[in-house]
XYZ file of N, CA, C and O in Angstrom:
852
model
N 21.676 70.222 -146.188
C 21.736 70.386 -144.955
C 20.461 68.772 -144.974
O 19.043 68.919 -146.196
N 20.078 68.384 -143.672
C 19.363 67.691 -143.161
C 18.084 68.074 -143.129
O 17.845 68.855 -142.369
N 16.700 67.288 -143.614
C 15.310 67.887 -143.011
C 14.726 66.948 -142.228
O 15.176 66.629 -141.599
N 14.812 68.256 -141.408
C 14.089 67.606 -140.471
C 12.939 65.855 -140.432
O 12.039 65.793 -141.009
N 12.654 65.130 -139.444
C 12.047 64.018 -139.454
C 10.000 65.057 -139.436
O 9.995 65.513 -138.814
N 9.866 63.466 -140.147
C 8.051 63.874 -140.887
C 7.849 63.477 -139.120
O 7.268 63.184 -138.232
N 6.333 64.700 -138.988
C 5.771 64.928 -137.679
C 4.294 64.340 -137.808
O 3.747 63.732 -136.570
N 4.411 64.526 -138.813
C 2.753 63.581 -139.599
C 2.121 62.075 -139.427
O 3.713 61.673 -139.638
N 1.671 61.612 -139.930
C 1.546 60.460 -140.079
C 1.474 60.124 -140.838
O 1.851 60.726 -142.319
N 1.655 58.440 -141.359
C 2.093 58.229 -142.798
C 1.306 57.776 -143.818
O -0.426 57.521 -143.233
N 0.623 58.535 -144.828
C -0.537 59.017 -145.208
C -1.261 57.485 -146.310
O -0.228 56.365 -145.962
N -2.436 57.464 -145.375
C -2.677 56.218 -146.346
C -2.495 56.157 -147.951
O -2.375 55.529 -148.384
N -2.483 57.557 -148.752
C -2.265 57.252 -149.634
C -0.953 56.013 -150.681
O -0.808 55.778 -150.891
N 0.280 56.138 -149.287
C 1.648 55.549 -149.557
C 0.725 54.246 -149.771
O 1.364 53.568 -150.280
N -0.262 53.382 -148.778
C -0.499 52.007 -148.516
C -1.363 52.090 -150.228
O -1.134 50.636 -150.267
N -1.774 52.400 -150.481
C -2.002 52.288 -151.688
C -1.869 52.428 -152.987
O -1.806 51.521 -153.709
N 0.079 53.334 -152.466
C 0.384 53.026 -154.102
C 1.036 52.148 -153.588
O 1.381 51.064 -154.811
N 1.190 51.889 -152.820
C 1.612 50.261 -152.736
C 1.211 49.169 -152.939
O 1.665 47.961 -153.823
N 0.160 48.825 -152.466
C -1.498 48.405 -152.907
C -1.082 48.133 -154.467
O -1.184 47.147 -155.000
N -1.088 49.691 -155.565
C -1.512 49.407 -156.844
C 0.113 48.705 -157.416
O -0.154 47.930 -158.408
N 1.524 48.887 -156.761
C 2.375 48.450 -157.376
C 2.214 46.765 -157.294
O 2.665 45.745 -158.106
N 1.539 46.482 -156.336
C 1.754 44.968 -156.002
C 0.715 44.145 -157.182
O 1.034 43.425 -157.698
N -0.727 45.391 -157.492
C -1.383 44.820 -158.645
C -0.711 44.399 -160.077
O -0.919 43.783 -160.619
N 0.554 45.795 -159.962
C 0.628 46.500 -161.208
C 1.646 44.614 -161.030
O 2.180 44.059 -162.655
N 2.573 44.164 -160.525
C 3.405 43.547 -160.140
C 2.475 41.828 -160.986
O 2.657 41.070 -161.709
N 1.808 41.451 -159.804
C 0.716 40.415 -160.461
C 0.524 40.820 -161.798
O 0.406 39.008 -162.001
N -0.044 41.421 -162.729
C -0.177 41.123 -164.151
C 1.035 41.556 -164.799
O 0.509 40.885 -165.948
N 1.861 41.753 -163.962
C 3.440 41.894 -165.272
C 3.795 40.461 -165.614
O 3.025 39.521 -165.327
N 4.189 40.623 -166.652
C 4.943 39.199 -167.793
C 5.692 38.711 -166.888
O 6.454 38.983 -165.790
N 5.684 37.693 -166.685
C 6.607 36.473 -165.318
C 7.915 36.956 -166.352
O 8.922 36.851 -165.768
N 8.389 37.758 -167.696
C 9.890 37.144 -167.486
C 10.738 39.187 -167.919
O 10.566 38.986 -168.440
N 8.988 39.928 -167.667
C 9.310 41.109 -167.942
C 10.046 41.750 -166.793
O 10.474 40.999 -165.229
N 11.441 42.014 -165.890
C 11.751 43.002 -165.277
C 11.748 43.347 -164.076
O 12.037 43.238 -163.380
N 10.440 44.289 -164.076
C 9.640 44.708 -163.312
C 8.973 43.332 -161.684
O 8.859 43.587 -160.942
N 9.341 41.896 -162.108
C 8.641 41.285 -161.888
C 9.080 40.930 -160.712
O 9.602 40.041 -159.607
N 11.141 41.324 -160.327
C 12.254 41.366 -159.513
C 12.561 42.350 -158.800
O 12.988 43.491 -160.003
N 11.786 43.335 -157.713
C 12.360 44.140 -157.584
C 13.919 44.715 -157.225
O 13.983 43.241 -156.136
N 14.153 45.685 -156.349
C 15.571 45.874 -155.800
C 14.893 47.035 -154.431
O 14.231 47.609 -154.689
N 15.820 47.209 -153.581
C 15.526 48.116 -152.231
C 15.034 49.550 -153.001
O 14.805 50.680 -152.499
N 15.728 49.564 -153.835
C 16.065 51.167 -154.807
C 14.599 51.786 -155.344
O 13.830 51.998 -154.901
N 13.685 50.559 -156.162
C 12.480 50.783 -156.365
C 11.999 50.559 -155.519
O 10.466 51.619 -154.876
N 11.885 50.198 -153.979
C 10.750 50.082 -153.199
C 10.457 51.864 -152.529
O 10.126 51.957 -151.800
N 12.248 51.972 -152.461
C 12.449 53.219 -152.058
C 11.931 54.656 -152.577
O 11.300 55.826 -152.093
N 11.690 53.988 -154.188
C 11.138 55.615 -154.947
C 9.413 55.183 -154.737
O 8.983 56.103 -155.110
N 9.214 54.134 -154.507
C 7.425 54.082 -154.613
C 7.403 54.535 -152.720
O 6.114 55.037 -152.902
N 8.200 54.698 -151.954
C 8.075 55.469 -150.776
C 7.764 56.638 -150.676
O 7.193 57.476 -150.393
N 8.545 57.588 -151.758
C 8.577 59.036 -151.799
C 9.725 59.385 -151.400
O 9.552 61.148 -151.121
N 10.609 58.834 -150.512
C 11.474 59.868 -149.758
C 12.131 58.485 -149.466
O 11.425 57.256 -149.074
N 13.751 59.198 -148.800
C 14.294 58.140 -148.134
C 14.786 58.457 -146.879
O 16.050 58.485 -146.110
N 13.679 58.899 -145.758
C 14.258 59.148 -144.704
C 14.719 57.952 -143.547
O 14.841 57.075 -144.142
N 15.537 58.184 -143.064
C 16.055 56.756 -141.563
C 14.552 55.904 -141.922
O 15.594 54.665 -141.874
N 14.060 56.733 -141.080
C 12.847 55.159 -140.337
C 12.874 54.441 -141.621
O 12.537 53.396 -141.775
N 12.184 55.565 -142.586
C 11.632 54.810 -143.852
C 12.857 53.456 -144.644
O 12.393 52.681 -145.018
N 13.961 53.527 -144.646
C 14.878 52.768 -145.222
C 15.264 51.998 -144.173
O 15.780 50.736 -144.141
N 14.952 52.137 -142.478
C 15.790 51.308 -141.633
C 14.683 50.528 -141.429
O 14.334 48.744 -141.349
N 13.464 50.088 -142.064
C 12.175 49.751 -142.115
C 12.129 48.540 -143.161
O 11.504 47.584 -143.293
N 12.232 49.023 -144.210
C 12.980 48.430 -145.673
C 14.165 47.327 -145.198
O 13.939 45.821 -145.760
N 14.849 48.082 -144.589
C 15.974 46.647 -144.707
C 15.860 45.685 -143.574
O 16.000 44.213 -143.374
N 15.499 46.123 -142.508
C 14.579 44.994 -141.299
C 13.207 44.087 -142.187
O 14.071 43.286 -141.893
N 12.518 44.772 -143.297
C 11.949 43.614 -144.132
C 12.634 42.575 -144.148
O 12.035 41.588 -144.886
N 13.526 43.090 -145.669
C 13.914 42.651 -146.400
C 15.073 41.519 -145.961
O 15.007 40.457 -146.274
N 15.249 41.804 -144.440
C 16.289 40.605 -143.453
C 15.763 39.125 -143.209
O 16.183 38.583 -142.849
N 14.826 39.388 -142.735
C 13.769 38.502 -142.431
C 13.506 37.475 -143.885
O 13.123 36.494 -143.674
N 13.329 37.840 -144.899
C 12.847 37.211 -145.717
C 14.144 36.210 -146.491
O 15.450 36.097 -145.876
N 13.570 35.036 -147.125
C 14.444 33.513 -147.201
C 15.434 33.973 -148.357
O 15.313 33.760 -149.340
N 16.480 34.965 -148.981
C 17.514 35.179 -149.403
C 19.075 35.815 -148.950
O 19.174 35.636 -147.436
N 19.486 34.369 -149.637
C 20.701 34.150 -149.609
C 21.667 35.420 -149.128
O 21.770 36.395 -149.718
N 22.082 35.848 -147.640
C 22.968 36.774 -146.921
C 22.789 37.953 -146.657
O 23.010 38.601 -146.694
N 20.773 37.468 -147.132
C 20.236 38.560 -147.286
C 20.604 39.363 -145.145
O 20.988 40.678 -145.470
N 20.821 38.904 -143.649
C 20.875 39.411 -143.000
C 22.083 40.461 -142.934
O 22.433 41.062 -142.471
N 22.929 39.734 -143.301
C 24.990 39.656 -142.795
C 24.473 41.482 -143.414
O 24.815 42.760 -143.795
N 23.968 41.573 -145.173
C 24.285 42.782 -145.879
C 23.339 43.449 -145.812
O 23.607 45.152 -145.231
N 22.311 43.499 -145.096
C 21.212 44.510 -144.562
C 21.696 44.830 -143.310
O 21.403 46.276 -142.847
N 22.347 44.167 -142.412
C 22.805 44.733 -140.905
C 24.109 45.361 -141.358
O 24.117 46.189 -140.497
N 24.098 45.410 -142.569
C 25.695 46.717 -142.439
C 25.088 47.877 -142.833
O 25.558 49.072 -142.489
N 23.904 47.595 -143.632
C 23.372 49.232 -143.902
C 22.128 50.047 -142.650
O 22.353 50.722 -142.295
N 22.019 48.639 -141.724
C 21.321 49.338 -140.278
C 22.086 49.293 -139.374
O 21.994 50.634 -138.808
N 23.960 49.496 -139.432
C 24.683 49.789 -138.699
C 24.527 50.927 -138.939
O 24.841 52.410 -138.064
N 25.084 51.665 -140.455
C 25.198 52.897 -141.209
C 23.523 53.858 -140.190
O 24.637 54.653 -140.517
N 22.872 53.216 -140.296
C 21.522 54.382 -140.224
C 21.387 54.125 -138.485
O 20.959 55.616 -138.550
N 22.703 53.337 -137.745
C 21.695 53.658 -136.348
C 23.302 55.006 -136.602
O 22.995 55.346 -135.380
N 24.469 54.367 -137.348
C 24.828 56.223 -137.309
C 24.652 56.755 -137.461
O 24.557 58.250 -136.686
N 24.363 57.581 -138.315
C 23.581 58.568 -138.766
C 22.536 59.303 -138.129
O 22.297 60.104 -137.172
N 21.427 57.722 -137.633
C 20.430 58.094 -136.444
C 21.184 59.312 -135.196
O 21.225 59.932 -134.970
N 22.694 58.911 -134.817
C 23.142 59.443 -133.686
C 24.007 60.688 -133.994
O 23.572 61.202 -133.174
N 23.868 61.080 -134.974
C 24.344 62.132 -135.551
C 23.216 62.885 -135.624
O 23.601 64.357 -136.086
N 21.838 62.876 -135.588
C 20.366 63.444 -136.250
C 20.496 64.022 -137.623
O 19.413 64.865 -137.647
N 21.098 62.458 -137.763
C 20.420 63.011 -139.750
C 19.134 62.616 -139.602
O 18.724 61.972 -139.411
N 18.311 62.952 -140.279
C 17.120 62.889 -141.083
C 17.105 61.404 -142.344
O 15.986 61.011 -142.594
N 18.173 61.479 -142.892
C 18.062 60.785 -143.810
C 19.716 60.569 -144.332
O 20.346 61.358 -144.024
N 19.666 59.308 -145.173
C 21.261 58.582 -145.228
C 21.031 58.195 -146.971
O 20.086 57.180 -147.459
N 22.124 58.554 -147.752
C 22.278 57.511 -149.093
C 22.489 56.066 -148.806
O 23.267 55.640 -148.360
N 21.248 55.595 -149.756
C 21.225 54.382 -149.475
C 22.846 53.584 -150.560
O 22.806 54.074 -152.273
N 23.217 52.838 -149.942
C 25.061 52.338 -150.610
C 24.156 51.622 -151.773
O 23.172 51.150 -151.673
N 25.282 51.821 -152.497
C 24.733 51.386 -154.199
C 24.149 49.879 -153.717
O 23.517 49.245 -154.632
N 25.392 48.786 -153.161
C 25.522 47.709 -152.704
C 24.471 47.623 -152.405
O 23.200 46.254 -153.019
N 23.592 47.385 -151.862
C 22.226 47.633 -151.007
C 20.932 47.865 -152.302
O 19.849 47.373 -152.156
N 21.232 49.088 -152.334
C 19.795 49.559 -153.122
C 20.111 48.363 -154.654
O 18.818 48.263 -155.168
N 21.157 48.107 -155.029
C 20.591 46.653 -156.100
C 20.184 45.344 -155.145
O 19.846 44.432 -156.505
N 20.187 45.136 -154.526
C 19.625 43.690 -153.862
C 18.395 43.259 -154.252
O 17.253 44.088 -154.090
N 18.339 42.197 -155.022
C 17.281 42.437 -155.676
C 15.825 40.967 -154.831
O 16.878 39.725 -154.580
N 14.754 40.967 -154.822
C 14.230 39.763 -155.040
C 13.834 39.334 -156.040
O 13.696 39.394 -156.892
N 13.105 37.522 -155.535
C 12.775 37.136 -156.757
C 11.148 37.406 -156.822
O 10.689 37.859 -156.093
N 10.791 37.094 -158.005
C 9.458 37.017 -157.978
C 8.195 37.576 -157.193
O 7.274 37.923 -156.978
N 8.223 35.735 -156.470
C 6.846 35.750 -155.730
C 7.503 36.008 -154.277
O 6.911 37.632 -153.650
N 8.644 36.604 -154.276
C 9.068 37.663 -152.666
C 8.326 38.943 -152.665
O 8.643 39.730 -152.579
N 9.229 39.862 -154.084
C 9.022 41.332 -154.994
C 7.498 41.085 -154.544
O 7.064 42.678 -153.680
N 6.165 40.671 -154.864
C 5.210 40.743 -154.662
C 4.655 41.165 -153.404
O 3.613 41.537 -152.622
N 5.098 39.870 -152.488
C 4.725 39.633 -150.954
C 5.028 40.639 -150.714
O 5.169 41.321 -149.608
N 6.121 41.459 -151.045
C 6.983 42.191 -150.098
C 5.908 43.698 -150.580
O 5.811 44.576 -149.286
N 5.174 43.571 -151.782
C 5.314 45.171 -152.039
C 3.729 45.100 -150.883
O 2.689 45.677 -150.526
N 3.243 43.485 -151.178
C 1.565 43.326 -150.377
C 1.527 43.398 -148.996
O 0.631 43.915 -148.432
N 3.322 42.805 -148.191
C 2.955 42.924 -146.818
C 3.733 44.297 -146.320
O 2.650 44.827 -145.135
N 4.085 45.742 -147.112
C 4.123 47.051 -147.127
C 2.724 47.293 -147.009
O 2.691 48.056 -145.922
N 2.443 47.442 -147.944
C 0.721 47.894 -147.967
C -0.398 47.703 -146.783
O -1.024 48.745 -146.168
N -0.080 46.230 -146.816
C -0.945 45.392 -145.025
C -0.616 46.792 -144.117
O -1.240 46.920 -143.150
N 0.707 46.378 -143.892
C 1.390 47.346 -142.702
C 1.506 49.248 -142.426
O 1.045 49.017 -141.321
N 1.210 49.624 -143.771
C 0.809 51.022 -143.654
C -0.618 51.532 -142.905
O -1.189 51.939 -142.586
N -1.252 50.485 -143.571
C -2.732 50.264 -143.723
C -2.855 50.133 -142.440
O -4.011 51.154 -141.613
N -2.920 48.534 -141.633
C -3.116 48.306 -140.014
C -2.461 49.702 -139.028
O -3.060 50.188 -137.713
N -1.046 50.127 -139.686
C -0.437 51.336 -138.800
C -1.604 52.691 -138.978
O -1.493 53.417 -137.707
N -2.201 53.150 -139.614
C -3.111 53.815 -140.661
C -3.639 53.915 -139.451
O -4.601 55.359 -138.894
N -4.224 53.235 -138.681
C -5.739 52.479 -138.558
C -5.498 52.302 -137.097
O -5.727 53.333 -136.271
N -4.267 52.035 -136.323
C -3.764 52.193 -135.418
C -3.229 53.177 -134.442
O -2.709 52.638 -133.165
N -2.129 53.374 -135.128
C -1.130 54.609 -134.652
C -1.311 55.479 -134.435
O -1.926 56.089 -135.370
N -0.860 56.018 -133.210
C -0.908 58.008 -133.417
C 0.250 58.061 -132.643
O 0.502 57.544 -131.448
N 0.501 60.050 -132.577
C 0.912 59.562 -131.811
C 0.147 59.985 -130.189
O -0.447 60.614 -129.713
N 1.493 59.610 -129.202
C 1.417 58.892 -127.976
C 2.674 59.383 -127.107
O 3.571 58.658 -127.464
N 2.494 59.024 -125.845
C 3.352 59.320 -124.781
C 5.051 59.804 -125.874
O 5.534 58.734 -126.093
N 4.931 61.496 -126.665
C 5.633 61.524 -126.762
C 7.165 61.346 -126.533
O 8.061 61.763 -126.807
N 7.234 61.257 -124.854
C 8.851 61.321 -124.713
C 9.495 60.465 -125.182
O 10.761 60.225 -124.989
N 8.640 59.277 -125.401
C 9.738 57.916 -126.032
C 10.064 58.423 -128.025
O 11.113 57.593 -128.503
N 9.661 59.605 -128.222
C 9.933 60.065 -129.855
C 10.812 61.368 -129.559
O 11.075 62.180 -130.473
N 11.018 61.115 -128.523
C 11.661 63.231 -128.309
C 13.071 63.098 -128.832
O 13.417 61.987 -128.699
N 13.330 63.652 -129.488
C 14.375 64.355 -129.806
C 15.664 63.570 -129.444
O 16.885 63.259 -129.829
N 15.740 63.942 -127.856
C 16.422 63.818 -126.991
C 17.105 62.215 -126.576
O 17.885 61.784 -126.112
N 15.780 61.361 -127.071
C 16.325 60.700 -126.832
C 17.020 59.752 -128.539
O 17.056 57.904 -128.502
N 17.211 60.614 -129.371
C 17.865 59.815 -130.284
C 19.089 58.833 -130.539
O 19.228 57.930 -131.002
N 19.799 58.761 -129.288
C 21.189 58.092 -129.038
C 21.084 57.041 -128.208
O 21.254 56.286 -128.592
N 19.379 56.795 -127.710
C 19.085 55.397 -127.253
C 18.580 54.938 -128.274
O 19.083 53.483 -128.446
N 18.410 55.589 -129.091
C 17.618 54.663 -130.716
C 18.173 54.350 -131.776
O 18.627 53.050 -131.856
N 19.365 55.360 -131.478
C 20.672 55.053 -132.034
C 21.261 53.714 -132.137
O 21.566 53.026 -132.420
N 21.461 53.678 -130.255
C 22.045 52.540 -130.011
C 21.584 51.221 -129.994
O 21.702 50.359 -130.211
N 20.409 51.247 -129.922
C 19.588 50.841 -130.215
C 19.183 49.820 -131.148
O 19.544 48.433 -131.954
N 19.654 50.816 -132.860
C 19.638 50.298 -133.939
C 20.092 49.237 -133.907
O 21.085 47.880 -134.600
N 21.994 49.814 -133.489
C 23.130 49.216 -133.914
C 22.791 47.937 -133.362
O 23.421 47.078 -133.632
N 22.337 47.438 -132.419
C 22.254 45.996 -131.409
C 22.251 45.259 -132.089
O 21.625 43.807 -131.802
N 20.632 45.752 -132.668
C 18.924 44.844 -133.099
C 20.486 44.590 -134.105
O 20.492 43.460 -135.187
N 20.950 45.251 -135.049
C 21.976 44.524 -136.164
C 22.903 43.597 -136.242
O 23.074 42.750 -137.096
N 23.164 44.002 -134.666
C 23.905 43.277 -134.815
C 23.586 41.873 -134.199
O 24.500 40.391 -135.274
N 22.529 41.607 -133.748
C 21.889 40.482 -134.133
C 21.231 39.493 -135.010
O 21.366 39.031 -135.602
N 21.338 40.628 -136.029
C 20.706 40.257 -137.360
C 22.158 39.711 -138.251
O 22.149 38.820 -138.590
N 23.307 40.257 -137.851
C 24.717 39.811 -138.520
C 24.722 38.495 -137.897
O 25.347 37.789 -138.778
N 24.600 38.366 -136.789
C 25.020 36.919 -135.885
C 24.521 35.260 -136.443
O 23.011 35.989 -137.264
N 24.984 34.829 -137.488
C 24.453 33.318 -137.599
C 23.613 32.418 -136.659
O 23.963 31.250 -136.744
N 22.113 32.818 -136.203
C 21.303 32.176 -135.956
C 20.392 31.820 -136.146
O 19.902 32.653 -136.929
N 19.951 29.948 -136.256
C 18.206 29.902 -136.286
C 17.607 30.899 -136.512
O 17.477 30.849 -135.208
N 17.054 31.783 -137.110
C 15.299 32.468 -136.656
C 16.098 33.592 -135.880
O 15.527 33.847 -135.784
N 17.479 33.607 -136.292
C 17.545 34.670 -135.136
C 17.097 36.532 -135.865
O 17.302 37.235 -134.985
N 16.611 36.648 -137.963
C 16.634 37.765 -138.041
C 15.124 38.095 -137.660
O 15.062 39.184 -137.999
N 14.894 36.855 -136.831
C 12.930 37.204 -136.977
C 12.818 38.729 -135.508
O 11.903 39.545 -135.972
N 13.358 38.139 -134.552
C 12.433 39.311 -133.317
C 13.446 40.320 -133.773
O 12.943 41.217 -133.523
N 14.445 40.711 -133.976
C 15.505 42.253 -133.994
C 14.469 42.700 -135.283
O 14.935 43.612 -135.243
N 14.180 41.888 -136.511
C 13.418 42.686 -137.532
C 12.256 43.469 -137.074
O 12.362 44.446 -137.648
N 11.245 43.106 -136.684
C 10.319 43.277 -135.880
C 10.899 44.028 -135.068
O 10.119 45.350 -134.833
N 11.502 44.139 -134.361
C 12.128 45.594 -132.908
C 12.420 46.484 -133.724
O 11.613 47.931 -133.665
N 12.589 46.146 -134.649
C 13.483 47.737 -136.133
C 12.223 48.162 -136.344
O 12.057 49.255 -136.707
N 11.305 47.052 -137.720
C 9.773 47.465 -138.184
C 9.455 48.112 -137.359
O 8.642 49.732 -137.271
N 9.080 47.668 -135.269
C 8.088 48.344 -134.322
C 8.696 50.153 -135.225
O 7.957 51.146 -134.071
N 10.064 50.405 -134.151
C 10.741 51.192 -134.269
C 10.822 52.402 -135.730
O 10.157 53.524 -134.729
N 11.023 51.800 -136.658
C 10.194 52.730 -137.340
C 9.205 53.597 -137.719
O 8.841 54.515 -137.938
N 7.726 52.347 -137.242
C 6.567 52.669 -137.779
C 6.341 54.160 -136.231
O 5.137 54.435 -136.367
N 7.297 53.915 -135.061
C 6.835 54.437 -134.114
C 7.118 55.410 -134.546
O 6.795 56.545 -133.464
N 8.479 55.290 -134.978
C 8.979 57.165 -134.998
C 8.004 57.476 -135.946
O 8.021 58.762 -136.140
N 7.966 57.414 -137.149
C 6.891 58.028 -138.448
C 5.576 58.591 -137.325
O 5.711 59.963 -137.952
N 4.686 57.939 -137.157
C 3.516 58.506 -136.457
C 3.621 58.939 -134.762
O 3.084 59.537 -134.511
N 5.539 58.889 -134.398
C 5.047 59.916 -132.648
C 4.571 58.074 -132.084
O 4.038 59.381 -131.434
N 5.487 57.476 -132.594
C 4.096 56.522 -130.817
C 4.631 56.112 -130.393
O 5.348 54.939 -130.162
N 5.095 56.196 -129.009
C 5.830 55.721 -128.178
C 5.128 54.495 -127.872
O 6.172 53.975 -127.223
N 3.892 53.928 -128.080
C 3.734 52.529 -127.688
C 4.656 51.462 -128.564
O 4.720 50.711 -128.125
N 4.423 52.324 -129.674
C 5.151 51.034 -130.957
C 6.609 51.104 -130.350
O 7.322 50.139 -130.281
N 6.879 52.084 -129.838
C 8.337 52.456 -129.690
C 8.614 51.413 -128.129
O 9.152 50.894 -128.288
N 7.331 51.335 -127.246
C 7.480 50.422 -126.184
C 7.934 48.862 -126.047
O 8.306 48.379 -126.238
N 6.660 48.631 -127.713
C 6.526 47.551 -128.064
C 8.367 46.859 -128.755
O 8.754 45.837 -129.308
N 8.987 48.193 -129.574
C 10.270 47.848 -130.114
C 10.808 47.105 -129.113
O 11.716 46.710 -129.014
N 10.926 47.802 -128.580
C 12.308 47.451 -126.865
C 12.019 46.213 -126.541
O 13.044 45.272 -125.710
N 10.433 45.750 -126.375
C 10.374 44.265 -125.893
C 10.702 43.669 -126.351
O 10.701 42.204 -126.365
N 10.192 43.663 -127.792
C 10.408 42.440 -129.180
C 11.719 42.558 -129.156
O 12.603 41.144 -129.204
N 12.753 43.757 -129.157
C 14.381 43.354 -128.717
C 14.730 42.680 -127.719
O 15.537 41.649 -128.174
N 13.687 43.052 -126.538
C 14.614 42.214 -125.377
C 14.205 40.713 -125.287
O 15.210 40.001 -124.551
N 13.473 40.842 -125.687
C 13.192 39.374 -126.554
C 13.818 38.120 -127.379
O 14.742 37.032 -127.078
N 14.465 39.165 -128.208
C 15.620 38.164 -129.433
C 16.662 38.379 -128.405
O 17.314 37.545 -128.424
N 17.237 39.456 -127.351
C 18.138 39.310 -126.919
C 18.534 38.164 -126.144
O 19.282 37.951 -125.825
N 17.180 37.985 -125.463
C 17.511 36.667 -124.180
C 17.508 35.279 -125.142
O 17.157 35.053 -124.483
N 16.712 34.933 -126.669
C 16.973 34.017 -127.396
C 18.587 33.890 -127.546
O 19.110 32.413 -127.663
N 19.014 35.050 -127.649
C 20.504 34.757 -128.615
C 21.520 34.226 -127.104
O 22.026 33.345 -127.336
N 21.156 34.698 -125.704
C 21.335 34.473 -124.695
C 21.402 32.714 -124.179
O 22.181 31.976 -123.853
N 20.155 32.573 -124.776
C 19.143 31.024 -124.509
C 20.119 30.270 -125.039
O 20.989 29.139 -124.619
N 20.150 30.595 -126.454
C 20.429 29.737 -126.934
C 22.725 29.692 -127.660
O 23.117 28.700 -127.038
N 23.238 30.820 -126.498
C 24.743 30.861 -126.487
C 24.801 29.604 -125.089
O 26.447 28.793 -125.448
N 24.029 30.049 -124.656
C 24.315 28.757 -122.757
C 24.113 27.360 -123.389
O 24.462 25.930 -123.468
N 22.482 27.003 -124.717
C 22.496 25.439 -124.926
C 23.551 24.797 -125.727
O 23.530 24.322 -125.353
N 24.161 25.656 -126.689
C 25.531 25.469 -127.697
C 26.636 25.655 -126.491
O 26.937 24.844 -125.872
N 26.914 25.827 -125.784
C 28.061 25.876 -124.825
C 28.060 24.736 -123.864
O 28.566 23.761 -123.767
N 26.686 24.316 -122.990
C 26.553 23.540 -122.230
C 26.663 21.762 -122.963
O 26.912 21.039 -123.137
N 25.782 22.257 -124.489
C 26.054 20.746 -125.688
C 27.526 20.951 -125.916
O 27.465 19.260 -126.242
N 27.636 21.602 -126.628
C 29.542 20.811 -126.449
C 30.204 20.612 -125.409
O 31.349 19.934 -125.170
N 30.372 21.470 -123.823
C 31.272 20.747 -122.944
C 30.568 19.519 -122.740
O 31.202 19.005 -121.818
N 29.216 19.432 -122.698
C 29.422 17.862 -122.593
C 29.567 16.928 -123.947
O 29.912 15.629 -123.169
N 29.687 16.776 -124.834
C 30.176 16.371 -125.893
C 32.085 16.256 -125.812
O 32.135 15.126 -126.465
N 32.140 17.635 -125.765
C 33.825 17.207 -124.843
C 34.090 16.619 -123.508
O 34.950 15.216 -123.380
N 32.956 16.978 -122.847
C 33.159 15.361 -121.318
C 33.009 14.228 -121.711
O 33.215 12.734 -121.671
N 32.297 13.847 -123.122
C 31.975 12.313 -123.396
C 32.884 12.187 -124.159
O 33.538 10.817 -123.717
């Protein structure tokens, strides 16, 4: 049986735990296996594998300079979208995704970035505009996650950034039940879609002019 999503705010101790992990990573020997984190380790540091947590981690990793990260992460994002539509609160992380490793530099940056993100979220996010995070809106958010996953999958220059930010805001908004964050998620995602349309028109016009020339 799937447990219901958390209604409480993300506790600050989570940010502290990630900050401690970042400090340990910084002091670890350069040859230590701990210098290269994988997704499974990041999930364990969170202490849970809820859909919102997994979605945020996949969105964060999709914008890192890891070869093929966006393509691989988008597959996991679609799996989360399907689970979201099915009203599940968690999903098993596929083994292939769990084994994706970051290099030493980006492992540390990812830990520090996540810690900072939770610290700021704990300061500014709060339950409000409950309609946006109502369980009856799950179908909308599941569809939105799938759409953002499609944009991340497309091989576009810097095409992962805006949809990933949209999914991060969605994850935090759902964790904190903050409708404002969810609204910002839609706004950022709309900008991502506008970028795709603009780039498509630009490429189409360039090819047309080249053909005419």
